[in-house]
Amino acid sequence: MSVVVQKYGGSSVADAESIKRVARRIVETRRAGHAVCVVVSAMGDTTDGLLDLAKQVTPLPPGRELDMLLTAGERISMALVAMAIANLGHEARSFTGSQAGVITDAVHGRARIIDVTPGRIQTALDAGHIAIVAGFQGVSLDTKDITTLGRGGSDTTAVALAAALDADVCEIYTDVDGVFTADPRIVPAARKITQLSNEEMLEMAACGAKILHLRCVEYARRFDMPIHVRSSFSAHEGTWVTDKPQGDSVEAPIIAGVAHDRTEAKITIVGVPDRAGMAAEIFKAVALAEINIDMIVQNISVSETGLTDISFTLPKTDGQTGVQALGRIQGKVGFATILYDDHIGKLSLIGAGMRSHPGVSARLFQALADAGINIEMISTSEIRVSVVTRDDQLDDAVRAVHTAFGLDSSDGEAVVYGGSGR
Ligand code: ADP
Ligand code: ASP
Ligand code: MG
């Protein structure tokens, strides 16, 4: 019997009615003759609610306890979905991540999956039961503590289980009809993409398109697992993320889509002596603080002073840590000041076809200029151009670029079925 793994995100299981709707959909798949393993997220914005609650109790919740708290969200959904399925006359069994064999390292809040041993899931499927697994969580091999995989991590649970169970497909059910050329909440004229390569989806996810968790795409590529992103609110065919051509293969478009990210901040170190080794000192301090940096810009030094400025972007959540780490080496490096700016936004234009098409950057910069939007930083890769703007101009920037590259759909607005976009 072929195995299908389905993942339902928070907006798809937001309330009792949604849970009953999802249960019907799961039962239909089982009745069609598939073995079904389902991964669920916490209901609606439960995870944000639990995080807020923890912050009310302490400004710095211990990672172990925070993971214990957050994983409760997914446990609520898994039990309710299993009950709703039982009510439809089918056997369902719910499992925590740990029970499902999701083994991780011991890093709380962003644990990585190191192994999946789905013995209990396989036994449930062999018995004809529907297995429901709590997403976003696992158990550390070393400490035996419960861990979480990072925000949006249920997608990764689903792909990891799909690979371990040798499923035919991993279906990701969400609140939009698939992956669009831009976030439909910002660009109503965004177009649904029929098929996307893993490479392009990786860039989109890495650049902030939270429709799929970045590590889920990395995992799917490594295990060659096709992902089908679709809506749990409609019966429409969604987006296939796979390197195998689906249906009539036509030449891929130059641009796959426009992604945006509001989660980064910018640090500028002013008055850095322009000598060998200074950048090394600075970024060593940042690396020691375990901060992942994104873009880096170093200005030309002013010849009279021999001083330069270095700016880089980092996750807002690491902002304080970054400023403190740099403060500690100010005396040693001898720079003047540190500026912290968390009102930036990042826009990225992504497409594998860029490799063979010069002029993409020029057209992007012109579109932003025409919209009166100032560019503060630029970075490029083979298949991506990213720019930093003011955060309050980001939405306008995304729409302007989407239009300038001819991505606007002519047949109606993209539907957002639910969710708060939080
Ligand atoms: P879920 O709760 O199902 O995991 P998420 O909120 O994590 O859902 O992801 C779905 C959301 O991703 C959509 O509602 C949409 O606002 C956002 N999104 C961002 N970029 C895109 C894109 N390119 N295509 C589709 N949705 C996108
Ligand atoms: N509930 C978790 C979150 O909100 C995981 C997920 O939804 O994928 O981040
Ligand atoms: Mg998600």
Tab-separated table of C-alpha atoms in Angstrom, residues 13 21 28 33 85 99 112 127 132 142 184 192 207 211 214 230 239 247 265 279 294 343 365 373:
chain	number	residue	atom	x	y	z
A	13	VAL	CA	-6.627	23.240	12.375
A	21	ARG	CA	-13.031	19.379	8.064
A	28	GLU	CA	-11.039	10.364	2.225
A	33	GLY	CA	-6.583	3.049	-0.313
A	85	ILE	CA	-11.222	10.822	12.835
A	99	GLN	CA	6.992	8.558	20.203
A	112	ARG	CA	18.230	19.417	13.978
A	127	ALA	CA	-2.587	-2.286	11.415
A	132	ILE	CA	-1.270	11.472	13.662
A	142	ASP	CA	22.011	12.757	24.317
A	184	PRO	CA	-0.553	36.671	-1.713
A	192	LYS	CA	0.319	30.231	-8.384
A	207	CYS	CA	14.769	34.671	1.727
A	211	ILE	CA	5.213	28.987	3.057
A	214	LEU	CA	13.879	26.069	4.891
A	230	ARG	CA	-1.759	22.969	-1.456
A	239	THR	CA	2.508	23.547	-6.342
A	247	GLY	CA	3.278	17.071	-16.920
A	265	ALA	CA	18.072	43.995	11.530
A	279	ALA	CA	36.927	42.465	9.643
A	294	ASP	CA	23.360	37.525	6.089
A	343	HIS	CA	13.488	48.985	10.687
A	365	PHE	CA	16.879	48.724	-9.468
A	373	ILE	CA	12.309	53.400	-2.995
